[in-house]
C-alpha atoms as a printed R data frame, in Angstrom:
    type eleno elety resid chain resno       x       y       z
1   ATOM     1    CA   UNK     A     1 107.153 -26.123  16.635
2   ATOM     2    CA   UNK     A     2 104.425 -24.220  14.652
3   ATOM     3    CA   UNK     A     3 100.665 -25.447  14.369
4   ATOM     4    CA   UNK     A     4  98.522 -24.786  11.464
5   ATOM     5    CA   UNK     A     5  96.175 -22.317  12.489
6   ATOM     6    CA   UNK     A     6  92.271 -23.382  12.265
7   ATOM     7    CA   UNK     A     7  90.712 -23.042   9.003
8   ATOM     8    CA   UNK     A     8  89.042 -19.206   8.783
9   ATOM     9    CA   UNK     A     9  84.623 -19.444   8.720
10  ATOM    10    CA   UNK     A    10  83.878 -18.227   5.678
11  ATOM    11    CA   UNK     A    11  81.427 -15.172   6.211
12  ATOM    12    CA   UNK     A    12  79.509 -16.148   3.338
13  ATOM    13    CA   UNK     A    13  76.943 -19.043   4.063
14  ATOM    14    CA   UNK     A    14  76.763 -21.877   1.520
15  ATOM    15    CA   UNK     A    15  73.880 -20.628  -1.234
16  ATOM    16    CA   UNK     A    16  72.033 -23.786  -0.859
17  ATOM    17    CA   UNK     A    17  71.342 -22.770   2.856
18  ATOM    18    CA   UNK     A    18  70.466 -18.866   1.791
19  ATOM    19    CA   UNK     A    19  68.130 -20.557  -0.884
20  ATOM    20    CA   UNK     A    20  66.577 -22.810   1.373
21  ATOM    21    CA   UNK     A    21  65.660 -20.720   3.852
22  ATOM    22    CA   UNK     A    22  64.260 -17.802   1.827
23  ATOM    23    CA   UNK     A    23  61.957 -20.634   0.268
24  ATOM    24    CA   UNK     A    24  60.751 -21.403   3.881
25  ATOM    25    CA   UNK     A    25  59.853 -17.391   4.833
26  ATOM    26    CA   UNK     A    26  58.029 -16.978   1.403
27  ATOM    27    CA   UNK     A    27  55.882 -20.482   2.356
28  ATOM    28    CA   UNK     A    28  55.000 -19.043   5.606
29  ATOM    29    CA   UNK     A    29  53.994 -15.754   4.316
30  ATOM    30    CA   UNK     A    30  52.158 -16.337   1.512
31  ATOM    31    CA   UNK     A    31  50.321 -19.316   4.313
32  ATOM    32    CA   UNK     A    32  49.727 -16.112   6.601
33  ATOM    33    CA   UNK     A    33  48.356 -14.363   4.115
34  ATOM    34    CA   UNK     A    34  45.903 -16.845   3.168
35  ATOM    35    CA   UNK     A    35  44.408 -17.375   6.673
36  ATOM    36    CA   UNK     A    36  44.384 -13.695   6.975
37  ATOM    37    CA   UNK     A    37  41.951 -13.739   4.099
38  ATOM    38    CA   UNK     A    38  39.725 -16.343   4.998
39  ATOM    39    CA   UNK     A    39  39.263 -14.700   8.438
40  ATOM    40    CA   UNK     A    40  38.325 -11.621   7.115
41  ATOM    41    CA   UNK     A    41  36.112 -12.765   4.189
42  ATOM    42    CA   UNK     A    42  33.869 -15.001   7.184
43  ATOM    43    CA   UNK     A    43  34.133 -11.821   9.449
44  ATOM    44    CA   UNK     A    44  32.628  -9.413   6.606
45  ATOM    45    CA   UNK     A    45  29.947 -12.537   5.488
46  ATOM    46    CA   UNK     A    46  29.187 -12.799   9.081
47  ATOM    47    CA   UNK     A    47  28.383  -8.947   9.183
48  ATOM    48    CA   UNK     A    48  26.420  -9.428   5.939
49  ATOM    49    CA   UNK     A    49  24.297 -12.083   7.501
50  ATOM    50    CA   UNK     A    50  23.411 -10.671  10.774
51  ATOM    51    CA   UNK     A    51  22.703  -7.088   9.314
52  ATOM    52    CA   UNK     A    52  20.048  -9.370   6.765
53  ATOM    53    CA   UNK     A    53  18.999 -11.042   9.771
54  ATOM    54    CA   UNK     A    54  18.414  -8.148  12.417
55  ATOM    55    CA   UNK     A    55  17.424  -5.665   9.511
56  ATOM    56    CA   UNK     A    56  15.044  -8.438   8.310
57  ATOM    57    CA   UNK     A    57  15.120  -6.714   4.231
58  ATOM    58    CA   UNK     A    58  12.869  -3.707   5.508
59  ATOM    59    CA   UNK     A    59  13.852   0.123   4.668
60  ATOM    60    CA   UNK     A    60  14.328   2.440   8.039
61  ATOM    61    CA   UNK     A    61  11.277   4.050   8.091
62  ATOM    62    CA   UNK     A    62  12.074   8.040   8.558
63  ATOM    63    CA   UNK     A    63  10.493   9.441  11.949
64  ATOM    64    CA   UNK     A    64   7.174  11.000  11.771
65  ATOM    65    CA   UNK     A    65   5.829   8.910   8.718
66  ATOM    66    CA   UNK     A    66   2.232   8.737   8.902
67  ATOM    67    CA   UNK     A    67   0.767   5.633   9.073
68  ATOM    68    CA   UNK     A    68  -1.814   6.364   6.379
69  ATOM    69    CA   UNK     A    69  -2.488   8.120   3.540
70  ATOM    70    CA   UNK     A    70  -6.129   9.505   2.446
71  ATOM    71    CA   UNK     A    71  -6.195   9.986  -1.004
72  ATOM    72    CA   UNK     A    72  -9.258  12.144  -2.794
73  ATOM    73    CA   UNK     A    73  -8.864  12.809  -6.300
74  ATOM    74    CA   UNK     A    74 -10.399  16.013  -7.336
75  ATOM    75    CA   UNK     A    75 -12.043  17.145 -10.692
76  ATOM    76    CA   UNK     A    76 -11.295  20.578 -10.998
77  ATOM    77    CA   UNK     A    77 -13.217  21.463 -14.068
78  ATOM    78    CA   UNK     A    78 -16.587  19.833 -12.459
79  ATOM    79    CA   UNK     A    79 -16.206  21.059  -8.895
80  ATOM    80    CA   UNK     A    80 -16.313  24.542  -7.479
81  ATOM    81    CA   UNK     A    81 -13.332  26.188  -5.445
82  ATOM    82    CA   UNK     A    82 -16.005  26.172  -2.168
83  ATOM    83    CA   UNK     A    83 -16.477  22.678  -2.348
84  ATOM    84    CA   UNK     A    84 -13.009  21.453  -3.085
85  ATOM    85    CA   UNK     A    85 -11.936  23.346  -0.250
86  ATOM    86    CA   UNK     A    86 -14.541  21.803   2.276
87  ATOM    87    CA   UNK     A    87 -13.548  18.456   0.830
88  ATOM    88    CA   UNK     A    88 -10.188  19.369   1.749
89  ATOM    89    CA   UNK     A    89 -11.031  20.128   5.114
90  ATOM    90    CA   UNK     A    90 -12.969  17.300   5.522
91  ATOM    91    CA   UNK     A    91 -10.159  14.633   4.894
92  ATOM    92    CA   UNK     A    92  -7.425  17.063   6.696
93  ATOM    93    CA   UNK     A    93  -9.138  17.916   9.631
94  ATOM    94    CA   UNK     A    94  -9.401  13.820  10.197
95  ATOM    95    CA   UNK     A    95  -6.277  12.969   9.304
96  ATOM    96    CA   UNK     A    96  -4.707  15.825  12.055
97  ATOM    97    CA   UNK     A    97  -6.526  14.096  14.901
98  ATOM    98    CA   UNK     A    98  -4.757  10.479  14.153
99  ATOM    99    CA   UNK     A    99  -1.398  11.478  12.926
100 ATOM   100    CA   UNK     A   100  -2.306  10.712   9.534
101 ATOM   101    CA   UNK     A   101  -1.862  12.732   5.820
102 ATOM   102    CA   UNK     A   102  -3.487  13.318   2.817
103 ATOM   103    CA   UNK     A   103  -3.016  13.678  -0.666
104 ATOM   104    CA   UNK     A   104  -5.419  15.315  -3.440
105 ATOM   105    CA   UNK     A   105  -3.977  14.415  -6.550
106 ATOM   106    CA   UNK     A   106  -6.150  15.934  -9.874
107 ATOM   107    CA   UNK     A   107  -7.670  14.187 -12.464
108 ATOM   108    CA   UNK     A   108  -5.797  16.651 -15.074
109 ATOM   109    CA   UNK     A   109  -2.654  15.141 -13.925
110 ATOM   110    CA   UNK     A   110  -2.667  11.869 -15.602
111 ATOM   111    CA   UNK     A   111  -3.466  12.401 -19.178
112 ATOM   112    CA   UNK     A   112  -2.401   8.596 -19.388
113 ATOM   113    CA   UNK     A   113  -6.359   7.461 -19.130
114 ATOM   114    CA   UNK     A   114  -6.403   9.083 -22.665
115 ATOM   115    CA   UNK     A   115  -9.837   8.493 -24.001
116 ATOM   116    CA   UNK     A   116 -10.901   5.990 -20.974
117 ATOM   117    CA   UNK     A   117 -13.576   7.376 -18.842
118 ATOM   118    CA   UNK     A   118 -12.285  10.522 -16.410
119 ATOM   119    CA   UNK     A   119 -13.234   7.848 -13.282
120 ATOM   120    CA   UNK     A   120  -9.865   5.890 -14.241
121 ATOM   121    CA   UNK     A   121  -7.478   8.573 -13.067
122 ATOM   122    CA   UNK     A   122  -8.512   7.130  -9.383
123 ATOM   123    CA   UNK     A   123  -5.632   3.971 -10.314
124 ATOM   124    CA   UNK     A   124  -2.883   6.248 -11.391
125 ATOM   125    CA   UNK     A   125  -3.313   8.494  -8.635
126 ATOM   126    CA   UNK     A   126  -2.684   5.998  -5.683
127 ATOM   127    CA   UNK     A   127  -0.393   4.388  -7.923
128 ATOM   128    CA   UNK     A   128   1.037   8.382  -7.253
129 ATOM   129    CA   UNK     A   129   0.321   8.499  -3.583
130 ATOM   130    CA   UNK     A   130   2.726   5.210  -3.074
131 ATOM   131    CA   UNK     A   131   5.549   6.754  -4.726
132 ATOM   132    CA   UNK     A   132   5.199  10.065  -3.103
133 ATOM   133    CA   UNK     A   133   4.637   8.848   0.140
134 ATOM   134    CA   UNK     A   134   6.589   5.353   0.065
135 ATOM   135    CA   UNK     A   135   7.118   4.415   3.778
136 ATOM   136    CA   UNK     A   136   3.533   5.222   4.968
137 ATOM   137    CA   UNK     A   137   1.881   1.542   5.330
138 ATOM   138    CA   UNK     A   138  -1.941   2.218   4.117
139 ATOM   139    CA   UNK     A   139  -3.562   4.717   1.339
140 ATOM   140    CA   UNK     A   140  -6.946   5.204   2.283
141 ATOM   141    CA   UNK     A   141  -9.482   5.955  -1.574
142 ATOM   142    CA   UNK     A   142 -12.122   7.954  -0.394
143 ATOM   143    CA   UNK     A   143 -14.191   9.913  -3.017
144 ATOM   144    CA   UNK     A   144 -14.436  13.211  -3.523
145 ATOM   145    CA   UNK     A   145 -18.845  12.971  -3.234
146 ATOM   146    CA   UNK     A   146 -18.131  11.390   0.417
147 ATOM   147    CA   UNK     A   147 -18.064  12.823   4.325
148 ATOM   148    CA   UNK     A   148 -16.047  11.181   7.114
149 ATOM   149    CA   UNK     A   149 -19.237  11.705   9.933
150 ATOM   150    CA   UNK     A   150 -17.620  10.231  12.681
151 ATOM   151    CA   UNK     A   151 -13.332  11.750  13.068
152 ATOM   152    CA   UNK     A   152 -13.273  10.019  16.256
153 ATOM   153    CA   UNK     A   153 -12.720   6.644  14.754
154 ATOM   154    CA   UNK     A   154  -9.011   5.439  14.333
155 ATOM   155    CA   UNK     A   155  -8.743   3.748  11.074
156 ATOM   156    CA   UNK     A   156  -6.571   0.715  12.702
157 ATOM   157    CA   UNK     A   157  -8.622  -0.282  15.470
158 ATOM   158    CA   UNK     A   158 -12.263   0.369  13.577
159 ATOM   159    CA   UNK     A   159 -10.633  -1.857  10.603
160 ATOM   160    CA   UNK     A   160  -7.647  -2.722   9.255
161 ATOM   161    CA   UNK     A   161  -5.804  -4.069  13.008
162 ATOM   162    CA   UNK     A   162  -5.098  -7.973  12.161
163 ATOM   163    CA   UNK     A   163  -7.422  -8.852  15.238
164 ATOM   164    CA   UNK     A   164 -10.068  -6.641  14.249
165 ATOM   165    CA   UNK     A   165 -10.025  -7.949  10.131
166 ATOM   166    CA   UNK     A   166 -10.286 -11.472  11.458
167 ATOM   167    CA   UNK     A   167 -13.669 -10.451  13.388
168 ATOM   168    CA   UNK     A   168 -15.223  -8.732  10.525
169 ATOM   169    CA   UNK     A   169 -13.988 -10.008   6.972
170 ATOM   170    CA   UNK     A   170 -16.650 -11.652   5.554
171 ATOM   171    CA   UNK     A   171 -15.688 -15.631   4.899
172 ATOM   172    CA   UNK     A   172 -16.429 -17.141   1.741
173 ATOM   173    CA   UNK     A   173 -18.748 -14.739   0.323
174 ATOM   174    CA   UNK     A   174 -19.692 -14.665  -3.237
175 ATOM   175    CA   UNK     A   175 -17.233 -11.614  -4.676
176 ATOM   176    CA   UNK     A   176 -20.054 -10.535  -7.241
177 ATOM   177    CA   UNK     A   177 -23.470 -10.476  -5.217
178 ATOM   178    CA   UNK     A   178 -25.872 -12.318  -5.417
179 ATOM   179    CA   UNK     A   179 -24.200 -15.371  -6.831
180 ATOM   180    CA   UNK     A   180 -20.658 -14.973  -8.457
181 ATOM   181    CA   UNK     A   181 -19.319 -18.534  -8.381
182 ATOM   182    CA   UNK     A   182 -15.910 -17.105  -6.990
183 ATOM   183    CA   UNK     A   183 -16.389 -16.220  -3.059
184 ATOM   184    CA   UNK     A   184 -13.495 -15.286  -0.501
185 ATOM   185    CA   UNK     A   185 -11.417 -17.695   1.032
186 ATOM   186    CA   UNK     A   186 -12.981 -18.798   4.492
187 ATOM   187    CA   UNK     A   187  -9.458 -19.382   6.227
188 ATOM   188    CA   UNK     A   188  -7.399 -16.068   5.418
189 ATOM   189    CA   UNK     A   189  -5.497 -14.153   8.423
190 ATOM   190    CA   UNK     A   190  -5.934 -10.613   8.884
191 ATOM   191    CA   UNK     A   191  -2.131 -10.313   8.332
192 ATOM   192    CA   UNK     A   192  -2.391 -11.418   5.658
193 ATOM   193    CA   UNK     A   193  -4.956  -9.253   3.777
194 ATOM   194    CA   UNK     A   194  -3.704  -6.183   1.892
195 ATOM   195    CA   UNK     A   195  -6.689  -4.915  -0.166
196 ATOM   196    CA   UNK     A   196  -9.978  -3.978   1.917
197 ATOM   197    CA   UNK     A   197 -13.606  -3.833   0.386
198 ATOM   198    CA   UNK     A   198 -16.934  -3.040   0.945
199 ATOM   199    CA   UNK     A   199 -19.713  -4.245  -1.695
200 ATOM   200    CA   UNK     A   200 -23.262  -3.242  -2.192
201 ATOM   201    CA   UNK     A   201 -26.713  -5.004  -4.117
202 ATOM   202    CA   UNK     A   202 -24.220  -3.815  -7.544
203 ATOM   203    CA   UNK     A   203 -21.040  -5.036  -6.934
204 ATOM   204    CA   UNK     A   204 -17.692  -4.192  -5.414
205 ATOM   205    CA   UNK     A   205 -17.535  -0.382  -3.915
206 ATOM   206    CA   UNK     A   206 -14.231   1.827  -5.339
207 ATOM   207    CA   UNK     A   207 -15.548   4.838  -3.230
208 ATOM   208    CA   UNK     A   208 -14.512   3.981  -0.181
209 ATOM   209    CA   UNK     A   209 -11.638   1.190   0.359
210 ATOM   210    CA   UNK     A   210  -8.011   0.471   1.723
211 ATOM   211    CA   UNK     A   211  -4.832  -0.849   0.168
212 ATOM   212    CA   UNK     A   212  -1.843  -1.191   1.902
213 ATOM   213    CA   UNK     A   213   1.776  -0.489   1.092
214 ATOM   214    CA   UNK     A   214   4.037  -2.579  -0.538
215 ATOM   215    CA   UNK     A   215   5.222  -4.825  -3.447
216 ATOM   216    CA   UNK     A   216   1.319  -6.809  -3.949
217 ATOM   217    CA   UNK     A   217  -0.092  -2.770  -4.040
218 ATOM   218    CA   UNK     A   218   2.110  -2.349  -6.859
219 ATOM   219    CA   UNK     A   219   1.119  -5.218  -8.783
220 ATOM   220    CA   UNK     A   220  -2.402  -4.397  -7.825
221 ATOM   221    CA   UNK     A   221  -3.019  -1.460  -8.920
222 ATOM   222    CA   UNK     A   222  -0.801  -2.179 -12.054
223 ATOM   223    CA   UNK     A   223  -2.891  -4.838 -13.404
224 ATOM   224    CA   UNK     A   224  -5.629  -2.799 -12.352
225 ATOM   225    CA   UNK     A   225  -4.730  -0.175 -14.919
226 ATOM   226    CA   UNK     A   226  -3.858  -2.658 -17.803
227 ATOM   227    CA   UNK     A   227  -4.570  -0.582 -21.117
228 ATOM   228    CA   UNK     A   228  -6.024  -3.851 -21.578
229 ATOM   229    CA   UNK     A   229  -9.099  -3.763 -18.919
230 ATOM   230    CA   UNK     A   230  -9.508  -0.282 -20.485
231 ATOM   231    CA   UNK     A   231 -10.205  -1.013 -23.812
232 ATOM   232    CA   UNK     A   232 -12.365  -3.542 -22.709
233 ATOM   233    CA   UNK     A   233 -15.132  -0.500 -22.163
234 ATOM   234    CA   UNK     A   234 -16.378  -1.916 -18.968
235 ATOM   235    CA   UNK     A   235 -19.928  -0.459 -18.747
236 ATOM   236    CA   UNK     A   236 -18.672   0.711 -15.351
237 ATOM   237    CA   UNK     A   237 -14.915   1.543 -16.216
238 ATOM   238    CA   UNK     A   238 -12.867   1.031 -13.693
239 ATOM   239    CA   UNK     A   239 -15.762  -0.524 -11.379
240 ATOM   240    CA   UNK     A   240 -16.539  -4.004 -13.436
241 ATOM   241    CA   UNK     A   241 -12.498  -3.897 -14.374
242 ATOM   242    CA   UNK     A   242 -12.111  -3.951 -10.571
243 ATOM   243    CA   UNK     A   243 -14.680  -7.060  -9.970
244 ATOM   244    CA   UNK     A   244 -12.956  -8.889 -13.055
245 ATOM   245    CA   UNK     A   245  -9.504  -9.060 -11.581
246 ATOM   246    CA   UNK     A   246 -10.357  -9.660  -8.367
247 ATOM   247    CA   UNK     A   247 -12.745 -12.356  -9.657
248 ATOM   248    CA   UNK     A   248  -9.936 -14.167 -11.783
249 ATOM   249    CA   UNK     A   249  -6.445 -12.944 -10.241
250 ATOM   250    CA   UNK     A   250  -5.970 -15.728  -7.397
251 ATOM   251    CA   UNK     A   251  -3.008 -13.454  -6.785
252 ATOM   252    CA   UNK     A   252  -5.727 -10.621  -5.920
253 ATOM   253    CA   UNK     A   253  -8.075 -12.545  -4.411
254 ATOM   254    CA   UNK     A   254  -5.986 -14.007  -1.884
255 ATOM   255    CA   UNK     A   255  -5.107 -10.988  -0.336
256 ATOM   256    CA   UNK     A   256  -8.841  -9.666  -0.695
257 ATOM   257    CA   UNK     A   257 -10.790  -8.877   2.691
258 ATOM   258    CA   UNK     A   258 -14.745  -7.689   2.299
259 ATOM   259    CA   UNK     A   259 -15.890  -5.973   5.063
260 ATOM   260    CA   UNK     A   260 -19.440  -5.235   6.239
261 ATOM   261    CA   UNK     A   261 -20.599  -1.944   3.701
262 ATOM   262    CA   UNK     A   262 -21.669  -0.011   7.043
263 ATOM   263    CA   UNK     A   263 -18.215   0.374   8.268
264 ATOM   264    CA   UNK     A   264 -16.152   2.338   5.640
265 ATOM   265    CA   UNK     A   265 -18.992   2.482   3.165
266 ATOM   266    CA   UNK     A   266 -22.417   4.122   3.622
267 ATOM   267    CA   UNK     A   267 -24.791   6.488   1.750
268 ATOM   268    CA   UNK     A   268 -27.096   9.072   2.071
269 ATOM   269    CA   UNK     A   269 -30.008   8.078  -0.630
270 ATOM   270    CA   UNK     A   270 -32.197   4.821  -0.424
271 ATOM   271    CA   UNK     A   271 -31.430   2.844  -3.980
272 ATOM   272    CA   UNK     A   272 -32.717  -0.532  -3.813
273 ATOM   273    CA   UNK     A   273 -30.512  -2.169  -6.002
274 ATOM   274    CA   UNK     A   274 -27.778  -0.652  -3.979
275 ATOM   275    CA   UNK     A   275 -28.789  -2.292  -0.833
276 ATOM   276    CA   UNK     A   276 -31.597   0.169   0.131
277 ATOM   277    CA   UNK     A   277 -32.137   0.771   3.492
278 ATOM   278    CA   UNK     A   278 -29.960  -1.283   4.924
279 ATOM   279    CA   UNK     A   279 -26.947   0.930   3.370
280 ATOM   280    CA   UNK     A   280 -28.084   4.088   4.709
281 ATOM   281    CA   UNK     A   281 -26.429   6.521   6.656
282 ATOM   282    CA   UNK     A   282 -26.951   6.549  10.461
283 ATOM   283    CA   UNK     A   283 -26.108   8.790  13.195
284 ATOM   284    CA   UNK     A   284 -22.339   7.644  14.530
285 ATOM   285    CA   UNK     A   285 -21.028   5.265  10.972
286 ATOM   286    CA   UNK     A   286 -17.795   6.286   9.921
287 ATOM   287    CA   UNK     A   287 -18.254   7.636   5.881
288 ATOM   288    CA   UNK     A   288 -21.072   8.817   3.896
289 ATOM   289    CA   UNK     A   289 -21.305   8.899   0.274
290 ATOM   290    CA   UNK     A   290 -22.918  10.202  -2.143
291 ATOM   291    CA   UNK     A   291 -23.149   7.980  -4.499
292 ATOM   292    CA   UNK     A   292 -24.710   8.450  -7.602
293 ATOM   293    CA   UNK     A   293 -24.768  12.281  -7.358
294 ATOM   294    CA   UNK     A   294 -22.634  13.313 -10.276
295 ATOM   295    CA   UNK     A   295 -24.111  10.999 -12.766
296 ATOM   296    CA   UNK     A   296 -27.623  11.777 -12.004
297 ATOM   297    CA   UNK     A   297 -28.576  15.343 -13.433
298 ATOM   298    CA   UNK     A   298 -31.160  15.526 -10.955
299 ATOM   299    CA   UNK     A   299 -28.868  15.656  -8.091
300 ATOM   300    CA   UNK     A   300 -26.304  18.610  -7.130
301 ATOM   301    CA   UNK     A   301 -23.323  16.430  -5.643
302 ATOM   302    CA   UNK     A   302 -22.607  19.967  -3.562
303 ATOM   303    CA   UNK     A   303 -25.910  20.695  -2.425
304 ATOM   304    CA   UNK     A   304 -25.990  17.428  -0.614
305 ATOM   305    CA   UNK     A   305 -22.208  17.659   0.389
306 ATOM   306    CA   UNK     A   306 -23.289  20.883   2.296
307 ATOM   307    CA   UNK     A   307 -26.338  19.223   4.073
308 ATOM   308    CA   UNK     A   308 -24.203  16.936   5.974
309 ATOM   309    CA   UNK     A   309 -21.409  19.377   6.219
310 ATOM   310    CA   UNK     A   310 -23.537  21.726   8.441
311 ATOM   311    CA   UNK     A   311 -24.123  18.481  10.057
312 ATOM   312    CA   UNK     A   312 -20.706  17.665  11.157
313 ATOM   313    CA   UNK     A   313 -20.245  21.446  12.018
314 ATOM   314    CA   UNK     A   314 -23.274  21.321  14.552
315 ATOM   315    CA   UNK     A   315 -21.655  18.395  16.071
316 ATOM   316    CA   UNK     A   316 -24.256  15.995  14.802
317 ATOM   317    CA   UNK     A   317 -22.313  13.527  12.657
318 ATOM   318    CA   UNK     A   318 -20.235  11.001  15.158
């Protein structure tokens, strides 16, 4: 008696089941492939975030950037070699004892002041300094017709030190003496402050005062420098353009610290109108100026540069 033998299994599987199942492998992939994604697009905004966050937007400042900058501009057709070199010495031999730099930028450099007065190339050339030196947190102005008496005094901790600016700032003072309407703000932090003055019987000093670094400087010394404010032919150039922006820039004057005249600011001659005696150098202040000496034919600017050179040289100035 023969049996039918079993029906043979086809070695070929249905296509619907082929079908089906590649459908299910491409769903899973392509589902893989989108988690994969999202994990790694949160991992790399994660790593965005926290590098924002620990880096907090600054630049890496190199190693061995000085902390400040003093910047003398020199006038090369009005001043001899000699004395350009002892104003050189002057500045670097200060700036070696605290770790700081300098920079002597010349007035022939920036033929942008055109037919302004020669004074105006003081703007562009800290405008210079910042680029050149663009990590280094304050640029000190000092003119050239000026002496730093006393090296021993660190510029943060005589000054520009948040704690120190909050003792000596000078609240709601009238900008303009004796009685500019617009005064500086009585509640400003020392953080806060960016642009340091001195001011005399005249007005606001330019021979002697501190900016510091950053975006505000920019804008500063910009608006500072507006062809504008130069045509305006400011009976003191850039002096009265100074007073006017500060007077009418809230921007400016929010950021504006003055500081009592004796300590960055004083001089050597007794002008009454300039403050008189009470602005006069003594034995142990930080800078002496001498202001007035190159517009007043009377005066040799190097003559009295020297007397208080030998000064400092005999140990007699701090």
């Amino acid at each position: 008696m023969h049996f039918a033998y079993p029906p043979r299994k086809s070695s070929h599987p249905p296509a619907y089941s082929a079908r089906g199942q590649s459908r299910s492998l491409s769903y899973n992939q392509r589902r893989q492939l989108k988690i994969g994604a999202i994990i790694l697009f949160s991992l790399l905004l994660l790593i965005l975030i926290l590098s924002r966050l620990f880096s907090n937007g600054a630049e890496r400042i190199p190693p061995g950037t000085p902390e400040v900058v003093i910047v003398t501009l020199i006038d090369e057709e009005n001043m001899s070699k000699e004395y350009i070199a002892k104003i050189k010495e002057n500045r670097r031999d200060y700036a070696a004892r605290h770790g700081y730099t300098t920079f002597f930028p010349t007035i022939s450099s920036y033929p942008s002041i055109n037919d302004s007065p020669r004074t105006w190339a003081l703007v562009p050339a800290l405008r210079h300094a910042l680029t050149v030196y663009p990590h280094s947190t304050y640029f000190f102005a000092l003119s050239p017709h000026a002496l730093i008496m006393n090296p021993t005094l660190n510029l943060r901790t005589h000054i520009f030190s948040p704690k120190t600016l909050e003792k000596v700032m000078l609240r709601e003072k009238p900008v303009v003496p004796p009685d500019s309407v617009i005064k500086t703000f009585g509640n400003l932090k020392g953080d806060r402050i960016d642009l340091i003055l001195t001011q005399d019987g005249e007005g606001l000093c330019q021979g002697s005062f501190i900016v510091k670094n950053g975006e505000w400087a920019r804008f500063f010394l910009d608006t500072w420098f507006d062809p504008l404010y130069r045509s305006y032919n400011f009976q003191k150039a850039e002096a009265h353009a100074l007073e006017h922006i500060v007077q009418w820039h809230p921007t400016i004057l929010t950021k504006l610290a003055l500081i009592p005249h004796r300590l960055l600011n004083t001089y050597n001659v007794d002008i009454a109108s300039r403050g008189g005696k009470d602005n006069l150098y003594k034995e142990g202040d930080f800078v002496v100026r001498l202001v007035g000496c190159e517009t007043d034919p009377k005066r040799s600017c190097e003559d009295e540069f020297d007397e208080f050179y030998r000064r400092l040289k005999k140990g007699k100035g701090g």
